[in-house]
XYZ file of C-alpha atoms in Angstrom:
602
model
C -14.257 -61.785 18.734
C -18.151 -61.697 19.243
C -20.173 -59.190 20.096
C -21.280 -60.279 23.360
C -17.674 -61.241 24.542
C -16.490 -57.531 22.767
C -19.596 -55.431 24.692
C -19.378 -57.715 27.910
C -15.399 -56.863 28.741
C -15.670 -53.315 27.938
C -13.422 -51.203 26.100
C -11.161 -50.335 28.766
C -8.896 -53.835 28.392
C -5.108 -53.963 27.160
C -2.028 -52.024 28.226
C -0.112 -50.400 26.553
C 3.520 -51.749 25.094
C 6.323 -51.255 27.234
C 8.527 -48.506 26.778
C 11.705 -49.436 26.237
C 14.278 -48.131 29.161
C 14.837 -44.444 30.005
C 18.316 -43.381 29.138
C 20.885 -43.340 31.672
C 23.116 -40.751 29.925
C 22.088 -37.571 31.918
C 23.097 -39.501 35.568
C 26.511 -37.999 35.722
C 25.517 -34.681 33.516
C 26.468 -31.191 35.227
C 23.632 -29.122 36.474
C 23.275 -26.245 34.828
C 20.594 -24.068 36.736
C 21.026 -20.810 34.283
C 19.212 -22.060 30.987
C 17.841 -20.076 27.531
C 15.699 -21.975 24.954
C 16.533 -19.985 22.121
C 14.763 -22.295 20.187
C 10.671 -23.644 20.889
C 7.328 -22.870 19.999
C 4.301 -22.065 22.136
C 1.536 -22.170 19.742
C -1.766 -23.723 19.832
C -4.032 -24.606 16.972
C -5.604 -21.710 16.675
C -2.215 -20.410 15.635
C -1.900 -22.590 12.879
C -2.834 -23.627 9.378
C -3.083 -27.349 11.153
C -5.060 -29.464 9.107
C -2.639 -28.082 5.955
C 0.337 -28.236 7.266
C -0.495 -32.055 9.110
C -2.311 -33.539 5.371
C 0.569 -31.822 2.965
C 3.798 -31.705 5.241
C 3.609 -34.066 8.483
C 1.514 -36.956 7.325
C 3.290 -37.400 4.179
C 6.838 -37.486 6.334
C 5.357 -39.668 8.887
C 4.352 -42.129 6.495
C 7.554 -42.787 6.300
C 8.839 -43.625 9.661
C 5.597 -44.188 11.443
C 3.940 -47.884 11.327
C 0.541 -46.320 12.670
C 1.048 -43.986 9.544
C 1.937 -46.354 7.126
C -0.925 -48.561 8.119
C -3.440 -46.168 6.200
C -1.145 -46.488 3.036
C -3.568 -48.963 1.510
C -6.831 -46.403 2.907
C -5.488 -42.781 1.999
C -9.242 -41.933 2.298
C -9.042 -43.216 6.068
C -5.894 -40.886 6.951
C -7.297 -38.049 5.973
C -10.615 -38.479 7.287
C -8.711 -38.872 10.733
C -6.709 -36.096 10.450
C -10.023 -34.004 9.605
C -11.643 -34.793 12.645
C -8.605 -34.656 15.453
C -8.254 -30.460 14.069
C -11.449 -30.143 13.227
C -11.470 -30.979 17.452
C -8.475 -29.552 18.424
C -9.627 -25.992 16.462
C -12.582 -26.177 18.810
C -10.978 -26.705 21.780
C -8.745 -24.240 21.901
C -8.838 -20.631 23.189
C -8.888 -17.914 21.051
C -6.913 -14.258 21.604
C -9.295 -12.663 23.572
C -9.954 -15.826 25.471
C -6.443 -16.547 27.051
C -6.262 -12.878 27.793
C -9.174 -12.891 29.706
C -7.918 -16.223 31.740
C -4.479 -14.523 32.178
C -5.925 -11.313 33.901
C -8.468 -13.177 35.842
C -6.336 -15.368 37.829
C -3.632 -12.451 37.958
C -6.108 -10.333 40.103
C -7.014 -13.554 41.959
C -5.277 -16.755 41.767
C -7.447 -19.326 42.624
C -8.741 -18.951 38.974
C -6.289 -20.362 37.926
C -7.068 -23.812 35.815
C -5.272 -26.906 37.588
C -3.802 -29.567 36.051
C -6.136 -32.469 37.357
C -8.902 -29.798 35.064
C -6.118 -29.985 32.424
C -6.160 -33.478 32.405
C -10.084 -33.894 32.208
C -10.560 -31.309 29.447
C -7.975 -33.525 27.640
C -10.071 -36.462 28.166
C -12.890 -34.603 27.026
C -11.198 -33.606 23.914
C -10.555 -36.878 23.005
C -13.860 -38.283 23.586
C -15.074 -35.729 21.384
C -12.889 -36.765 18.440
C -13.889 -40.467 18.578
C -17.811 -39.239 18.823
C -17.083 -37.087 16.039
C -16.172 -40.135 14.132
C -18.972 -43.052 15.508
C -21.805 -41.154 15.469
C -21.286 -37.297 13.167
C -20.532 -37.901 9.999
C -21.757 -34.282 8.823
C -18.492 -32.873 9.625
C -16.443 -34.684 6.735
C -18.393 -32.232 4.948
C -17.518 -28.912 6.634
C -14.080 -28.764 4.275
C -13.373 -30.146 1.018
C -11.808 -33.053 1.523
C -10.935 -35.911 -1.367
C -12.979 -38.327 -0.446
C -16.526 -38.877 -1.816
C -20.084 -39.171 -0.150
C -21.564 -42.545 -0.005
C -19.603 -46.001 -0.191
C -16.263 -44.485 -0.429
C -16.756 -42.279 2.892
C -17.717 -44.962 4.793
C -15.025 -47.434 4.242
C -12.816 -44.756 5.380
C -14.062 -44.281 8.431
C -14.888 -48.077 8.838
C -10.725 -48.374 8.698
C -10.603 -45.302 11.088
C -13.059 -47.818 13.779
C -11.010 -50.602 12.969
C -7.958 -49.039 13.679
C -8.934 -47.618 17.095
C -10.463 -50.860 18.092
C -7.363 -52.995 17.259
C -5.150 -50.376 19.394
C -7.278 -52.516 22.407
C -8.416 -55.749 20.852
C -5.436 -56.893 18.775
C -7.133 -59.726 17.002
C -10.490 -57.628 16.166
C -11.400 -58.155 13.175
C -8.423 -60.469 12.064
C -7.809 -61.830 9.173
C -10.831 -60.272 7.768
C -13.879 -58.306 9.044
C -17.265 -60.570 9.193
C -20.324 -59.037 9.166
C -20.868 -59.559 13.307
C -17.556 -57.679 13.346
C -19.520 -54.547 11.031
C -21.884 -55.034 13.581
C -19.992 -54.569 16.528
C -18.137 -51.409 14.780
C -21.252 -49.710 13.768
C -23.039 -50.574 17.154
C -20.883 -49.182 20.125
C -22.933 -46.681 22.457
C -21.696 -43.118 23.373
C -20.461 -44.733 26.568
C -18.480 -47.157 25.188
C -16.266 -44.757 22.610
C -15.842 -42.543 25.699
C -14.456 -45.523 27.383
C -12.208 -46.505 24.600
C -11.196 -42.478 24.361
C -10.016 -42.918 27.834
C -8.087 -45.743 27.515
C -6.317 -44.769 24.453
C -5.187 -40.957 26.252
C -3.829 -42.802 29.304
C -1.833 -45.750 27.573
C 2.067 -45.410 27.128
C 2.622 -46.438 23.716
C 2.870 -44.636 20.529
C -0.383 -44.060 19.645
C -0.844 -42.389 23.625
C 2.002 -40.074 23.095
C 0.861 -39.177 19.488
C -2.684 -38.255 21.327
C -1.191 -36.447 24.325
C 0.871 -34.449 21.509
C -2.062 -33.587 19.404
C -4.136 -32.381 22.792
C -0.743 -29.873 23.671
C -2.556 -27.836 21.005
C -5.634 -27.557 22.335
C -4.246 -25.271 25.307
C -3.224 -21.640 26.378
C -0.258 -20.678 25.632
C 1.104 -19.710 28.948
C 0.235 -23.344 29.914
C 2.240 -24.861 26.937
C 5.216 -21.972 28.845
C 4.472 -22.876 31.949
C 5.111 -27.087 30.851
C 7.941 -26.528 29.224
C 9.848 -24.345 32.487
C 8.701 -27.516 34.544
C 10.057 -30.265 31.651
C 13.268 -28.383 32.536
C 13.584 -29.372 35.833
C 12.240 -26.570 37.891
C 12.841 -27.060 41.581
C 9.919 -25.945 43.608
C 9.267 -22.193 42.767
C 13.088 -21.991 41.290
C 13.064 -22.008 37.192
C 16.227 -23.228 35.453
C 15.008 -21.801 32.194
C 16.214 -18.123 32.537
C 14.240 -17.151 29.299
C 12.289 -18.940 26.473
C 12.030 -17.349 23.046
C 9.369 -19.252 21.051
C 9.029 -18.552 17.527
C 5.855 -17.615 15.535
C 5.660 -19.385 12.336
C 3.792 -17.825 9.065
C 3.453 -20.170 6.212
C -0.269 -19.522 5.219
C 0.058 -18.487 1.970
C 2.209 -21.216 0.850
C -0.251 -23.645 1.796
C -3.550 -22.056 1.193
C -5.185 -22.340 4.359
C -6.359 -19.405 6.305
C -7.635 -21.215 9.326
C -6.322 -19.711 11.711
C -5.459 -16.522 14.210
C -4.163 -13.656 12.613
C -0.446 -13.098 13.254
C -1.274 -9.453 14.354
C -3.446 -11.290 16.942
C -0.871 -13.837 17.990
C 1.604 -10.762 18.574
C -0.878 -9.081 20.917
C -1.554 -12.097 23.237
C 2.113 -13.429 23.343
C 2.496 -10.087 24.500
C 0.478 -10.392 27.299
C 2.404 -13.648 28.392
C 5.274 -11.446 27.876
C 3.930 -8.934 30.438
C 2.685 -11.450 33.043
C 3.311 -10.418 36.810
C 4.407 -14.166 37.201
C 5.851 -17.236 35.237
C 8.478 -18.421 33.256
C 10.184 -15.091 30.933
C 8.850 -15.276 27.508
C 9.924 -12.893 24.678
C 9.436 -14.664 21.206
C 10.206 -14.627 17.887
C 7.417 -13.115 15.343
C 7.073 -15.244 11.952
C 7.537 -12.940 8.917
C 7.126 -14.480 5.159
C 8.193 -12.860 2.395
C 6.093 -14.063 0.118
C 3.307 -12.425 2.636
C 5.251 -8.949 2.193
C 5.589 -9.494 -1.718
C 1.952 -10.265 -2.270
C 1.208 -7.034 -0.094
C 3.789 -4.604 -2.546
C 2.841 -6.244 -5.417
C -0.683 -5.204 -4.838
C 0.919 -1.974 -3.920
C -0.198 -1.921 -0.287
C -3.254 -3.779 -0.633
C -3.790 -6.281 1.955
C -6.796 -7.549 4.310
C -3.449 -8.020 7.332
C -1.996 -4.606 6.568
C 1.720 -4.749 5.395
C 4.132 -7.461 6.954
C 6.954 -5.407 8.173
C 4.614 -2.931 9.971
C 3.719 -5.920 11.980
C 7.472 -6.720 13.051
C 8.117 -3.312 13.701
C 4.936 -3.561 16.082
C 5.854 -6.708 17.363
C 9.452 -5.710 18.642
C 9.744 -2.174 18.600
C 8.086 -0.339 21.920
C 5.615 2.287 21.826
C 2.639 3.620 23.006
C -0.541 3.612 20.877
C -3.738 5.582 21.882
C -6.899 3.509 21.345
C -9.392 5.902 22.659
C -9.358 6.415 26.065
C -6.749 3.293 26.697
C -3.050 3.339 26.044
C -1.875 0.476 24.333
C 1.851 -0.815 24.527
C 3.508 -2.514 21.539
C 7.051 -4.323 21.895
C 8.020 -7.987 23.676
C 9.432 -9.923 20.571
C 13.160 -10.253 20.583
C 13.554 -11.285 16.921
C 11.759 -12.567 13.673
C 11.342 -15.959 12.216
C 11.893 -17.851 8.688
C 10.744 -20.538 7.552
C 12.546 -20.913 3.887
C 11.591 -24.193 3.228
C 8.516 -23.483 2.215
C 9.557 -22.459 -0.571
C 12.179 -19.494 -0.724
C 15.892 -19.097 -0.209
C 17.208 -16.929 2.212
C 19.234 -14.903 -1.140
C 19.062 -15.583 -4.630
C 15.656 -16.434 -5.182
C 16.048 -14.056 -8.661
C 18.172 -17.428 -10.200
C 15.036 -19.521 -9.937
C 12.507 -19.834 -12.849
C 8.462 -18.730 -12.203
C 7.696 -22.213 -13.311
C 9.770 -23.764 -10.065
C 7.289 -22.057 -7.863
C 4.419 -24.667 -8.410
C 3.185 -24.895 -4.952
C 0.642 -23.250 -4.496
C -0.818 -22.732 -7.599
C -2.069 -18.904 -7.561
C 1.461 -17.805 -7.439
C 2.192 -17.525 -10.881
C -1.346 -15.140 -11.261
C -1.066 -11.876 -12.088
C -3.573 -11.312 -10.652
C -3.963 -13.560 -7.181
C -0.388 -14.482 -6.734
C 2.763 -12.491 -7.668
C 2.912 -13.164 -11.320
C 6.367 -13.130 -13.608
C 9.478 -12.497 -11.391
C 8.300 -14.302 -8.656
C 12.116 -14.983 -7.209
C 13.194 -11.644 -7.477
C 9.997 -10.183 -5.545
C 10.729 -12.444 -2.783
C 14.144 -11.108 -2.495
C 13.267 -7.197 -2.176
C 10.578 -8.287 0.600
C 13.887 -10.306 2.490
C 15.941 -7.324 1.871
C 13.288 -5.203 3.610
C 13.730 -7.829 6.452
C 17.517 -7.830 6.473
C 18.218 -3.802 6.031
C 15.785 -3.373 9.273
C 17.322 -6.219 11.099
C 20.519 -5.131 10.534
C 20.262 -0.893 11.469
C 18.278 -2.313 14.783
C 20.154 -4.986 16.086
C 17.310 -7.605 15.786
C 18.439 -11.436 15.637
C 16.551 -13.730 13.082
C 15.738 -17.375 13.721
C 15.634 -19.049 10.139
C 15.073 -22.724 9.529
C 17.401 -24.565 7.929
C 17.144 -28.431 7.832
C 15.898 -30.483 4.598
C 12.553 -30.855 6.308
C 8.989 -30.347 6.513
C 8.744 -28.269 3.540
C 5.619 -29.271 0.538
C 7.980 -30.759 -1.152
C 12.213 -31.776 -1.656
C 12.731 -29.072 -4.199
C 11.359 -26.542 -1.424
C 13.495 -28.108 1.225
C 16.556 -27.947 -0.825
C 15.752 -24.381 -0.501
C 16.286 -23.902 3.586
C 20.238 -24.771 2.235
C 22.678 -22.924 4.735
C 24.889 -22.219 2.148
C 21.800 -18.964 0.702
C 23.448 -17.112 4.661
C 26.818 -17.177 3.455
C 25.114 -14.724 0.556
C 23.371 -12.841 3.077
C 25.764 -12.390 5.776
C 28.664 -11.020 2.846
C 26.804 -8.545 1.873
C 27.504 -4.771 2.802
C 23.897 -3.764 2.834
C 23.580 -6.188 5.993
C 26.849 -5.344 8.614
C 24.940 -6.004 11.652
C 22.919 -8.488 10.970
C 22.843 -11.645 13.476
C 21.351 -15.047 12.306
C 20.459 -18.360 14.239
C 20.757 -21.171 11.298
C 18.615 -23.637 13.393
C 18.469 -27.228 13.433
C 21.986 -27.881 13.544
C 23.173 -31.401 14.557
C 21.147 -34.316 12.579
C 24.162 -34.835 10.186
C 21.462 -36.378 7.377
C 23.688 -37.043 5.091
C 26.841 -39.092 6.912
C 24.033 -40.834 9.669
C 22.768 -43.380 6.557
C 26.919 -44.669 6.849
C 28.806 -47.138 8.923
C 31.166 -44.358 9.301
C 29.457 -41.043 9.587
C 32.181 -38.999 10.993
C 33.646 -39.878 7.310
C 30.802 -38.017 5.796
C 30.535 -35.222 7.743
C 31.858 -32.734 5.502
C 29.025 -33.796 2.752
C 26.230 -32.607 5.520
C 24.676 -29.107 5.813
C 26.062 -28.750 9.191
C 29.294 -28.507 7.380
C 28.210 -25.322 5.402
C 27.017 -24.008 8.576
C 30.596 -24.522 10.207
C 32.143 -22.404 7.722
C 29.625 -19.935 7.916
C 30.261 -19.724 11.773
C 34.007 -19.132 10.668
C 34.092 -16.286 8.369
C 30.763 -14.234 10.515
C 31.011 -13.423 14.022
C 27.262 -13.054 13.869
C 26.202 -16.284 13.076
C 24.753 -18.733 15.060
C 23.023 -22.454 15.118
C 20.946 -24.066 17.747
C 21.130 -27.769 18.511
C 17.347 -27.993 18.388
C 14.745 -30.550 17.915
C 18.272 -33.232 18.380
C 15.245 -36.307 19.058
C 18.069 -38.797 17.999
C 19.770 -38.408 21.154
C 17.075 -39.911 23.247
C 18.021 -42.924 21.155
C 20.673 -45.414 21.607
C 21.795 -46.241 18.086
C 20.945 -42.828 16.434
C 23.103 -40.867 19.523
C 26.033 -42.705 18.978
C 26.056 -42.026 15.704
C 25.244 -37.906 15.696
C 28.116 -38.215 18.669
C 30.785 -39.102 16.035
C 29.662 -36.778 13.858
C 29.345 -33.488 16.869
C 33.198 -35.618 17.546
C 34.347 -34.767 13.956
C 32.682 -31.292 13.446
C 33.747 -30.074 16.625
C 37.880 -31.363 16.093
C 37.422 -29.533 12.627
C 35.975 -26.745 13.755
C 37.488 -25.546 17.042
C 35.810 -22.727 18.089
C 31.776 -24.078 17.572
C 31.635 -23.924 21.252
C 31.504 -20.394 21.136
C 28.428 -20.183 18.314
C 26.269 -23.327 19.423
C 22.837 -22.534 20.493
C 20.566 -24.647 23.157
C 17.165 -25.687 22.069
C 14.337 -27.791 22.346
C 11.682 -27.205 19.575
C 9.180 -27.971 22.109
C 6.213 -28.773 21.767
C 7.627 -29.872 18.079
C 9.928 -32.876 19.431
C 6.921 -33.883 22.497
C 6.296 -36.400 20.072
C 9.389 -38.275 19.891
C 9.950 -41.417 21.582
C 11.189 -41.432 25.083
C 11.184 -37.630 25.383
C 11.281 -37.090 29.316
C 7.693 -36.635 31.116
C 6.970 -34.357 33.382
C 9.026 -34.378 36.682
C 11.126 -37.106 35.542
C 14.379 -37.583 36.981
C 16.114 -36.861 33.763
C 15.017 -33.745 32.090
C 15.837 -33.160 28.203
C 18.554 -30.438 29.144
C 20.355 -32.929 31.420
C 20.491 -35.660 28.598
C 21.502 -32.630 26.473
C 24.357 -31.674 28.503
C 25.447 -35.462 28.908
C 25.360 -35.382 25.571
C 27.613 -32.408 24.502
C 30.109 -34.062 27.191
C 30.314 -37.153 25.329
C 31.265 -34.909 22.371
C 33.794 -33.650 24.081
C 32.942 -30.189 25.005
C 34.125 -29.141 28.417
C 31.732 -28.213 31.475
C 32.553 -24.493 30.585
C 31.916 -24.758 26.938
C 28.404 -26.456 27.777
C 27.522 -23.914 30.147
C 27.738 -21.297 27.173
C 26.003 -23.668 24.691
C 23.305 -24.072 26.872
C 23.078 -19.695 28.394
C 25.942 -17.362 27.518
C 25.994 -17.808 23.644
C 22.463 -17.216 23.587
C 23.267 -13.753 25.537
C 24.964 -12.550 23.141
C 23.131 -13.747 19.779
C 20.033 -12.117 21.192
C 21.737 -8.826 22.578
C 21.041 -8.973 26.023
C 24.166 -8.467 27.732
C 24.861 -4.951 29.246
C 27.508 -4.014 26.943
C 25.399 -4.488 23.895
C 22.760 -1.971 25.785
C 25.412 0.558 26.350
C 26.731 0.486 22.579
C 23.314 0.709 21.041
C 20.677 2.047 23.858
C 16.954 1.665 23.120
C 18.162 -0.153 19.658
C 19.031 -2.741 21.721
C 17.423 -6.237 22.366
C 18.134 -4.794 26.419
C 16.954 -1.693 26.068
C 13.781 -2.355 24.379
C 12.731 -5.344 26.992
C 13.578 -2.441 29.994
C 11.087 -0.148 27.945
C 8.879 -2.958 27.738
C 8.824 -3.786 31.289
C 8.836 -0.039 32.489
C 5.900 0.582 29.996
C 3.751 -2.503 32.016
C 5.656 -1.561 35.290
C 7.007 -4.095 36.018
C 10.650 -4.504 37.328
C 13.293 -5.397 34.371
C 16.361 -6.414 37.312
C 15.958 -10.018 36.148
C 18.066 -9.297 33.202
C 20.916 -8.376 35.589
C 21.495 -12.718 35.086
C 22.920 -11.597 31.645
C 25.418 -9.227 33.011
């Protein structure tokens, strides 16, 4: 292509590819209007370590299923330049603590302040055009964090593939079969108005590279906005919600990969809290993240820590009380339970058994004097057992992951095995305590067979079915289940839920309804917005297929839930203010604020 034919037609050319068909599973699914979520995160990227959890964890994984990944494979440089600038933008872009707060109460005392989505939809635009401007015309920001690549000819290759690679998302045959120097010219020559243009075309196109984009951009937004989405990618009927309650988790895996970039998890607490407290919405009482190795970096240093000890922040986070800060009263309390993330790098038991040397990620670990030291395993476990003891005497649930994924590295992964609960939930110390094993349902290890259901009992889920057997306070949530939105993968995890659920008879009773939103907003042909067949329908069609009856569904998708988070009435008359229900009616009288809602659980 020459440059006068490339600048003449503008950027905004070619559609995108077209999506392949839209399911037709959910057409003769139940409704089920009374819904819980015990499963899906909220956060934006201020919440996160983003940029080293996307370059260590997602990229790396990606590159293995994703084509626009694996294109960079022969430009690593060029990936990670990329990445750099989309959170470098996204960082920017999104609101801080104080800043949602301030939004929330202004459009709560009058709500025409409130933002609308057509202003939504232009800030994500602007986002975008940012991020492409960042890359044509500021190259000084590839030097605001260490990154591996090298000033001079080495930095701009990279980000010659980065142009490239946008510009052949319009123009197919740019540049094709090898770049001359009018096509440099073209590259290095596009106006402001021009990358704007192509920003604008690659946000509203259909294809993977849009939905990648619109993903990324979720995390430039509040958090109530991200709550608010996910009531209305349920289904909700005018002002009617299907989603009785959402419980988004709080991750905290900072110190595992070395990147402090983000909110503190004290001040994540405090402004889910105010979404908690909202006069209107969806309900939203979350999950706070607690790591251990967090909690055994702060004993080892006996009490020494910039964030303040660990468990003093769950305690804040779910127990309700009223702190004086001057002459304001402050109100803790409006988590429901606590999140792990084992594979990271620790096992939920039994880290003691593991060398020092097998914690090699990160590095400082292994310090005296930075990290934890000698007995690295067996410092992890007296932080859990902190966890666990409290958990247990106070009736809170935990939410732990526990899939071979998105961990630094397989030996990590290995460690977010199932089988480490069975060691928790048989010991004495522990008698209440209530665990969600989440992630159930991708079979990994029969799905690679002809016959899967013949493997079935080689696959984590398998471990988890016994553990459902021998403890009535075990759970596991069907979330982030993306293969059901495809043919050839559903059929397959149906023979498998076929085989699991003849084997194990009563899993109806301990299943768990999830989404992992915004997590699985990336997958292909996950339902937009107002579509006629929202994820929990194709869920429900789905768990039919299995075989599970109308009834059974209905307490996969809302009754289990009820009673792994302790919300029914008889769990508040057995245990009173050390009760999931008592403390939310605290919560709500503390904010006053009516707490009848919950009579849905009764």
């Amino acid at each position: 292509m020459r440059r006068r034919e490339f600048l003449a037609g503008s950027i905004a050319l070619a559609a995108g590819k077209t999506a392949l068909p839209s399911s037709t599973w959910a057409q003769s699914a139940p409704r089920i209007n009374r819904i819980i979520d015990a499963h899906c995160h909220i956060f934006n990227a201020t919440d996160l370590p983003i940029e080293g959890f996307t370059k260590k964890i997602m990229v790396p994984k990606s590159a293995q299923t994703s084509e626009l990944v694996a294109r960079f494979a022969d430009y690593p440089g060029a990936l990670e330049a990329l990445v750099h600038a989309i959170t470098l933008q996204v960082k920017r872009a999104a609101p801080d603590l104080q800043s949602e707060i301030d939004t929330i109460d202004g459009f709560e005392r009058d709500v025409e302040k409130k933002p609308t989505t057509d202003w939504r939809r232009e800030q994500d635009r602007g986002h975008l055009r940012n991020v492409l401007r960042l890359i044509w015309f500021n190259w000084d920001v590839f030097s605001d964090r260490p990154l591996s690549l090298t000033e001079g000819i080495v930095l701009e290759v990279a980000l010659e593939q980065i142009k490239l690679f946008l510009i052949q998302q319009i123009h197919e045959g740019f540049g094709k079969p090898d770049l001359t120097a009018e096509d440099r010219e073209v590259l290095g020559g596009l106006t402001p108005y021009q990358v704007d243009a192509m920003a604008d075309e690659l946000y509203s196109r259909d294809d993977l590279l849009g939905r990648y984009i619109r993903w990324a951009l979720l995390y430039t937004r509040n958090r109530y906005e991200l709550a608010e989405e996910l009531d209305q990618l349920h289904g909700k009927v005018a002002q009617k919600s299907r989603i009785v309650l959402m419980t988004p988790a709080i991750v905290d895996f900072y110190k595992w990969l070395e990147d402090d970039d983000e909110l503190s998890i004290q001040d994540q607490v405090e402004v889910m809290a105010r979404i908690a407290c909202r006069k209107d919405g969806p309900r939203v009482h979350g999950f706070v993240g607690f790591d251990p190795l967090r909690q055994a970096l702060y004993d080892h240093n006996r009490g020494s820590a910039p964030d303040g000890d660990p468990m003093a922040l769950v305690r804040r986070a779910i127990e309700v009380n009223h702190i004086g800060l001057g002459k304001t009263d402050k109100v803790t309390g409006g988590f429901i339970g606590v999140k792990l993330y084992p594979p990271m790098g620790f096992r939920a038991t039994d880290n003691k058994h593991l060398p020092d040397a097998s914690f090699n990620e990160p590095a400082y670990l292994r310090s005296p004097d930075t990290g934890l030291g000698s007995l690295i395993g067996s410092k992890l476990d007296a932080a859990l057992a902190k966890l666990y003891s409290w958990c247990s005497a106070n009736n809170v649930p935990i939410m732990a992951h526990t899939s071979h994924s998105f961990g630094p590295n397989t030996e990590y992964e290995d460690r977010a095995d199932p089988i480490f609960w069975a060691g928790v939930l048989r010991q004495d110390a522990f008698p209440r305590l209530r665990v969600n094993l989440a992630h159930f349902g991708h079979f990994n290890n029969a799905v690679q067979h002809a016959r899967p259901q013949d493997h079935v009992d080689k696959c984590w889920e398998w471990t988890v079915g016994k553990i459902l057997t021998n403890s009535a306070e075990a759970y596991a949530d069907i979330s982030s289940l993306g293969e059901i939105l495809k043919t050839g993968p559903s059929r397959k995890i149906v023979d498998c839920m076929k085989a699991f659920k003849e084997h194990f008879h009563d899993s109806d009773e301990r299943l768990l309804y999830g989404t992992d939103w915004s997590m699985i907003a990336q997958e292909e042909r996950f339902p937009k917005l107002f579509s006629s067949r929202p994820f929990p329908d194709v869920m429900i069609f789905f768990l039919r297929a299995v075989g599970y009856s109308d009834l059974q569904i209905e307490g996969i998708m809302f009754r289990n839930a009820v009673r792994f988070l302790g919300l029914g009435q008889a769990e508040r008359d057995r245990f009173g203010e050390k009760s999931t229900r008592g403390r939310l009616e605290k919560f709500y009288a503390a904010h006053k604020l009516s707490s009848e809602w919950m009579s849905v659980f009764d």
